[in-house]
Steps between C-alpha positions, in 0.01 A plus 500: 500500500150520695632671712624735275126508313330567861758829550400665164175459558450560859749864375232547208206467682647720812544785233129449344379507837614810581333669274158622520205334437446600191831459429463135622165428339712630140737190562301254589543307178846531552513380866310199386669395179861550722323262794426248223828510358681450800274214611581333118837551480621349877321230321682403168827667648452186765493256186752600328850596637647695189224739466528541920856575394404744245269671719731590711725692284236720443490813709136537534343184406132597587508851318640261178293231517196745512607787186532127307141394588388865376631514203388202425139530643254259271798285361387243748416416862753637772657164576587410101635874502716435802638152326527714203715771642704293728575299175652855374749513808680240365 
């Protein structure tokens, strides 16, 4: 599953990085929010075996886990929204 995590990111940040700067400098929120989310969820996917199991029915787990922590912006740190949403994969 991390290794799964590392390959959607390392295929997202390729694409960002071919942009231009501006381009680049637009996204930076984005790049930064996706590195945090990776870093959390090799994390509690490492605790807990069924939500590793969910995880990886998912086709793009990183582009998920991030529209989640969007829309939910303010609701809470990004951890709690991370429990919260791999809570909803059940």
């Amino acid at each position: 599953m991390k290794e799964k995590l590392d390959y959607e990111y390392e295929i997202f940040y390729l694409d960002c990085m071919r942009q231009s700067k501006p381009g680049v400098y637009a996204r930076s929120a984005e790049i930064e929010s996706k590195k945090n989310i990776t870093a959390l969820l090799k994390e509690m996917a490492g605790r807990n075996p069924d939500a590793e199991k969910n995880l990886m029915a998912l086709d793009n787990i990183l582009e998920d886990a991030y529209r989640y922590v969007e829309d939910h912006r303010g609701e809470g740190n990004l951890k709690t929204l991370l429990e919260r949403w791999l809570d909803s994969l059940v």
